mmCIF file of C-alpha atoms in Angstrom:
data_model
loop_
_atom_site.group_PDB
_atom_site.id
_atom_site.type_symbol
_atom_site.label_atom_id
_atom_site.label_comp_id
_atom_site.label_asym_id
_atom_site.label_seq_id
_atom_site.Cartn_x
_atom_site.Cartn_y
_atom_site.Cartn_z
ATOM 1 C CA UNK A 1 63.515 132.101 149.363
ATOM 2 C CA UNK A 2 61.108 129.269 150.297
ATOM 3 C CA UNK A 3 59.140 126.599 148.944
ATOM 4 C CA UNK A 4 56.898 124.878 150.957
ATOM 5 C CA UNK A 5 54.921 121.846 149.700
ATOM 6 C CA UNK A 6 51.755 120.347 150.806
ATOM 7 C CA UNK A 7 49.139 117.652 150.127
ATOM 8 C CA UNK A 8 50.881 114.433 150.795
ATOM 9 C CA UNK A 9 48.912 111.433 151.976
ATOM 10 C CA UNK A 10 48.376 108.010 152.100
ATOM 11 C CA UNK A 11 46.104 106.693 149.207
ATOM 12 C CA UNK A 12 45.182 103.360 147.771
ATOM 13 C CA UNK A 13 46.384 102.461 143.945
ATOM 14 C CA UNK A 14 43.571 104.421 141.449
ATOM 15 C CA UNK A 15 43.238 107.155 144.135
ATOM 16 C CA UNK A 16 44.083 110.958 143.316
ATOM 17 C CA UNK A 17 45.951 113.922 145.183
ATOM 18 C CA UNK A 18 46.572 117.149 144.957
ATOM 19 C CA UNK A 19 49.971 118.820 145.967
ATOM 20 C CA UNK A 20 50.109 122.199 146.760
ATOM 21 C CA UNK A 21 53.661 124.638 146.603
ATOM 22 C CA UNK A 22 53.634 128.220 148.031
ATOM 23 C CA UNK A 23 56.549 130.307 147.088
ATOM 24 C CA UNK A 24 57.919 133.162 148.411
ATOM 25 C CA UNK A 25 61.397 135.136 148.220
ATOM 26 C CA UNK A 26 61.364 135.554 144.397
ATOM 27 C CA UNK A 27 59.233 137.241 141.973
ATOM 28 C CA UNK A 28 57.038 133.814 141.275
ATOM 29 C CA UNK A 29 55.751 134.668 138.145
ATOM 30 C CA UNK A 30 58.744 135.361 136.275
ATOM 31 C CA UNK A 31 60.218 131.921 136.754
ATOM 32 C CA UNK A 32 59.341 128.376 135.630
ATOM 33 C CA UNK A 33 58.638 125.877 137.890
ATOM 34 C CA UNK A 34 59.204 122.009 138.583
ATOM 35 C CA UNK A 35 57.882 119.126 140.713
ATOM 36 C CA UNK A 36 60.240 116.343 141.018
ATOM 37 C CA UNK A 37 60.455 113.558 143.319
ATOM 38 C CA UNK A 38 62.732 110.940 145.145
ATOM 39 C CA UNK A 39 62.095 107.537 146.269
ATOM 40 C CA UNK A 40 64.212 106.095 149.091
ATOM 41 C CA UNK A 41 67.538 105.314 148.130
ATOM 42 C CA UNK A 42 67.334 106.782 144.600
ATOM 43 C CA UNK A 43 67.844 109.977 142.831
ATOM 44 C CA UNK A 44 65.705 112.906 142.121
ATOM 45 C CA UNK A 45 63.387 112.113 139.220
ATOM 46 C CA UNK A 46 61.785 114.901 137.209
ATOM 47 C CA UNK A 47 58.180 114.957 137.171
ATOM 48 C CA UNK A 48 56.361 118.099 135.556
ATOM 49 C CA UNK A 49 57.516 121.445 134.798
ATOM 50 C CA UNK A 50 55.531 124.697 133.922
ATOM 51 C CA UNK A 51 56.599 127.612 132.003
ATOM 52 C CA UNK A 52 55.943 131.005 132.979
ATOM 53 C CA UNK A 53 55.855 132.678 129.639
ATOM 54 C CA UNK A 54 53.481 130.916 127.905
ATOM 55 C CA UNK A 55 52.163 128.476 130.497
ATOM 56 C CA UNK A 56 53.694 125.395 128.387
ATOM 57 C CA UNK A 57 53.438 121.967 130.464
ATOM 58 C CA UNK A 58 56.083 119.338 130.280
ATOM 59 C CA UNK A 59 55.820 115.809 131.827
ATOM 60 C CA UNK A 60 57.813 112.812 132.265
ATOM 61 C CA UNK A 61 56.467 109.884 130.276
ATOM 62 C CA UNK A 62 55.925 107.795 133.496
ATOM 63 C CA UNK A 63 53.114 110.337 134.620
ATOM 64 C CA UNK A 64 51.897 111.734 131.206
ATOM 65 C CA UNK A 65 47.988 111.494 131.225
ATOM 66 C CA UNK A 66 47.864 110.931 135.064
ATOM 67 C CA UNK A 67 49.477 114.147 136.421
ATOM 68 C CA UNK A 68 48.294 117.775 135.783
ATOM 69 C CA UNK A 69 50.504 120.721 136.799
ATOM 70 C CA UNK A 70 49.170 124.332 137.142
ATOM 71 C CA UNK A 71 50.315 127.415 138.649
ATOM 72 C CA UNK A 72 48.607 130.577 140.410
ATOM 73 C CA UNK A 73 50.862 133.312 140.417
ATOM 74 C CA UNK A 74 48.098 135.667 142.054
ATOM 75 C CA UNK A 75 49.039 133.205 144.857
ATOM 76 C CA UNK A 76 52.637 132.127 144.169
ATOM 77 C CA UNK A 77 51.534 128.731 144.053
ATOM 78 C CA UNK A 78 52.175 125.784 141.777
ATOM 79 C CA UNK A 79 49.907 122.467 141.776
ATOM 80 C CA UNK A 80 50.632 118.803 140.905
ATOM 81 C CA UNK A 81 47.211 116.818 140.361
ATOM 82 C CA UNK A 82 47.759 113.479 140.601
ATOM 83 C CA UNK A 83 45.109 110.727 138.909
ATOM 84 C CA UNK A 84 45.062 107.002 138.784
ATOM 85 C CA UNK A 85 47.852 106.654 141.267
ATOM 86 C CA UNK A 86 50.212 103.566 141.263
ATOM 87 C CA UNK A 87 52.329 101.895 143.770
ATOM 88 C CA UNK A 88 55.118 103.307 141.635
ATOM 89 C CA UNK A 89 54.615 106.837 142.183
ATOM 90 C CA UNK A 90 55.514 106.597 145.995
ATOM 91 C CA UNK A 91 58.220 109.168 146.686
ATOM 92 C CA UNK A 92 58.843 112.433 148.419
ATOM 93 C CA UNK A 93 57.536 115.280 145.884
ATOM 94 C CA UNK A 94 59.049 118.580 146.137
ATOM 95 C CA UNK A 95 58.791 121.303 144.071
ATOM 96 C CA UNK A 96 61.594 123.392 142.410
ATOM 97 C CA UNK A 97 63.016 126.259 140.537
ATOM 98 C CA UNK A 98 64.808 124.910 137.657
ATOM 99 C CA UNK A 99 67.379 126.324 135.509
ATOM 100 C CA UNK A 100 66.067 124.206 132.835
ATOM 101 C CA UNK A 101 62.568 122.683 132.562
ATOM 102 C CA UNK A 102 63.920 119.045 132.439
ATOM 103 C CA UNK A 103 66.161 119.469 135.062
ATOM 104 C CA UNK A 104 66.720 115.955 137.043
ATOM 105 C CA UNK A 105 69.725 116.718 139.311
ATOM 106 C CA UNK A 106 70.183 119.359 142.420
ATOM 107 C CA UNK A 107 72.990 120.482 140.642
ATOM 108 C CA UNK A 108 70.248 122.417 137.989
ATOM 109 C CA UNK A 109 67.961 123.529 140.685
ATOM 110 C CA UNK A 110 68.312 126.943 142.113
ATOM 111 C CA UNK A 111 66.026 126.383 144.635
ATOM 112 C CA UNK A 112 63.478 123.391 146.178
ATOM 113 C CA UNK A 113 61.473 122.519 149.118
ATOM 114 C CA UNK A 114 61.712 120.151 151.705
ATOM 115 C CA UNK A 115 58.800 118.000 150.264
ATOM 116 C CA UNK A 116 55.804 116.176 150.678
ATOM 117 C CA UNK A 117 55.322 112.256 151.008
ATOM 118 C CA UNK A 118 52.896 110.179 148.734
ATOM 119 C CA UNK A 119 52.263 106.733 149.334
ATOM 120 C CA UNK A 120 50.122 104.826 147.377
ATOM 121 C CA UNK A 121 49.509 101.280 148.857
ATOM 122 C CA UNK A 122 48.530 98.448 146.667
#
């Protein structure tokens, strides 16, 4: 199983980024996927999830209305479009296969990637 994130960068407050996560080693179209983030010195924080059965999406209150999760099952890829970025969004973002959609701890993640760094400058 492999999850490889890309797209992280340094952006200014109010900017946008799109993160990608390429999955392999499992049947991507059969599983729900999540994005989490972890800032230095803090635990992981659940950001968003997308279900495979009905495509329903879920967001943490801190990103609702600014971030959009999507997936392309043909490409085995999940995306996170991030708009109106704030300094508090600075973190390492990683995708994961969760045991349930709002999982915010490594103990309920089946697999996760190494992550990609997002830094929002003020």
